[in-house]
Amino acid sequence: MTGTLLLLGLGMQEVLFIALIVLLFFGGKKIPELMKGLGKGVKSFKEGMNGLEDDIDGKDKKGETKE
């Protein structure tokens, strides 16, 4: 690995610095709760996008075509 992340062009030092700031700001006990909430948000977003695609394609939740 070249030391840079593909997202936003951040290097490893910047990522570690941001992680340290987050750790100091929220504390060690809050971080798992924050990540859990973030995961739920991403899951909800993906389900919403899939539902939107199904609506556009004319399918219901079971994958069958609506009449």
mmCIF file of C-alpha atoms in Angstrom:
data_model
loop_
_atom_site.group_PDB
_atom_site.id
_atom_site.type_symbol
_atom_site.label_atom_id
_atom_site.label_comp_id
_atom_site.label_asym_id
_atom_site.label_seq_id
_atom_site.Cartn_x
_atom_site.Cartn_y
_atom_site.Cartn_z
ATOM 1 C CA MET A 1 0.000 0.000 0.000
ATOM 2 C CA THR A 2 1.315 3.386 -0.916
ATOM 3 C CA GLY A 3 0.128 5.024 2.306
ATOM 4 C CA THR A 4 -2.773 6.968 0.852
ATOM 5 C CA LEU A 5 -6.403 6.049 0.985
ATOM 6 C CA LEU A 6 -8.352 6.228 -2.231
ATOM 7 C CA LEU A 7 -11.117 8.193 -0.534
ATOM 8 C CA LEU A 8 -10.269 11.888 -0.261
ATOM 9 C CA GLY A 9 -6.553 11.274 -0.734
ATOM 10 C CA LEU A 10 -5.865 10.988 2.997
ATOM 11 C CA GLY A 11 -2.581 9.542 4.138
ATOM 12 C CA MET A 12 -2.120 7.203 7.072
ATOM 13 C CA GLN A 13 -0.939 10.012 9.363
ATOM 14 C CA GLU A 14 -4.088 12.029 8.683
ATOM 15 C CA VAL A 15 -6.322 9.011 9.353
ATOM 16 C CA LEU A 16 -4.558 8.301 12.649
ATOM 17 C CA PHE A 17 -4.814 11.961 13.660
ATOM 18 C CA ILE A 18 -8.564 12.008 12.930
ATOM 19 C CA ALA A 19 -9.037 8.743 14.845
ATOM 20 C CA LEU A 20 -7.166 10.210 17.830
ATOM 21 C CA ILE A 21 -9.333 13.346 17.793
ATOM 22 C CA VAL A 22 -12.510 11.221 17.629
ATOM 23 C CA LEU A 23 -11.265 9.067 20.504
ATOM 24 C CA LEU A 24 -10.521 12.116 22.640
ATOM 25 C CA PHE A 25 -13.771 13.850 21.742
ATOM 26 C CA PHE A 26 -16.194 10.941 22.248
ATOM 27 C CA GLY A 27 -14.285 8.633 24.580
ATOM 28 C CA GLY A 28 -13.660 4.918 24.243
ATOM 29 C CA LYS A 29 -17.078 3.790 25.445
ATOM 30 C CA LYS A 30 -19.092 5.859 22.967
ATOM 31 C CA ILE A 31 -17.263 4.791 19.811
ATOM 32 C CA PRO A 32 -18.920 1.325 19.506
ATOM 33 C CA GLU A 33 -22.326 2.978 19.892
ATOM 34 C CA LEU A 34 -21.459 5.513 17.195
ATOM 35 C CA MET A 35 -20.282 2.791 14.809
ATOM 36 C CA LYS A 36 -23.431 0.750 15.482
ATOM 37 C CA GLY A 37 -25.582 3.759 14.654
ATOM 38 C CA LEU A 38 -23.538 4.464 11.543
ATOM 39 C CA GLY A 39 -23.967 0.846 10.406
ATOM 40 C CA LYS A 40 -27.729 1.021 10.922
ATOM 41 C CA GLY A 41 -27.842 4.237 8.933
ATOM 42 C CA VAL A 42 -25.915 2.737 6.024
ATOM 43 C CA LYS A 43 -28.134 -0.366 6.070
ATOM 44 C CA SER A 44 -31.270 1.796 6.052
ATOM 45 C CA PHE A 45 -29.891 3.854 3.179
ATOM 46 C CA LYS A 46 -29.129 0.727 1.122
ATOM 47 C CA GLU A 47 -32.610 -0.682 1.778
ATOM 48 C CA GLY A 48 -34.128 2.620 0.704
ATOM 49 C CA MET A 49 -32.103 2.673 -2.488
ATOM 50 C CA ASN A 50 -33.093 -0.918 -3.281
ATOM 51 C CA GLY A 51 -36.733 -0.050 -2.630
ATOM 52 C CA LEU A 52 -36.465 2.941 -4.957
ATOM 53 C CA GLU A 53 -34.922 0.784 -7.691
ATOM 54 C CA ASP A 54 -37.696 -1.788 -7.259
ATOM 55 C CA ASP A 55 -40.330 0.944 -7.515
ATOM 56 C CA ILE A 56 -38.734 2.195 -10.707
ATOM 57 C CA ASP A 57 -38.576 -1.352 -12.136
ATOM 58 C CA GLY A 58 -42.179 -2.021 -11.051
ATOM 59 C CA LYS A 59 -41.406 -4.847 -8.630
ATOM 60 C CA ASP A 60 -42.792 -5.487 -5.154
ATOM 61 C CA LYS A 61 -40.784 -6.613 -2.104
ATOM 62 C CA LYS A 62 -40.925 -10.317 -3.133
ATOM 63 C CA GLY A 63 -39.314 -9.545 -6.488
ATOM 64 C CA GLU A 64 -42.528 -10.139 -8.433
ATOM 65 C CA THR A 65 -43.660 -7.700 -11.064
ATOM 66 C CA LYS A 66 -46.536 -5.451 -10.051
ATOM 67 C CA GLU A 67 -49.614 -5.364 -12.274
#
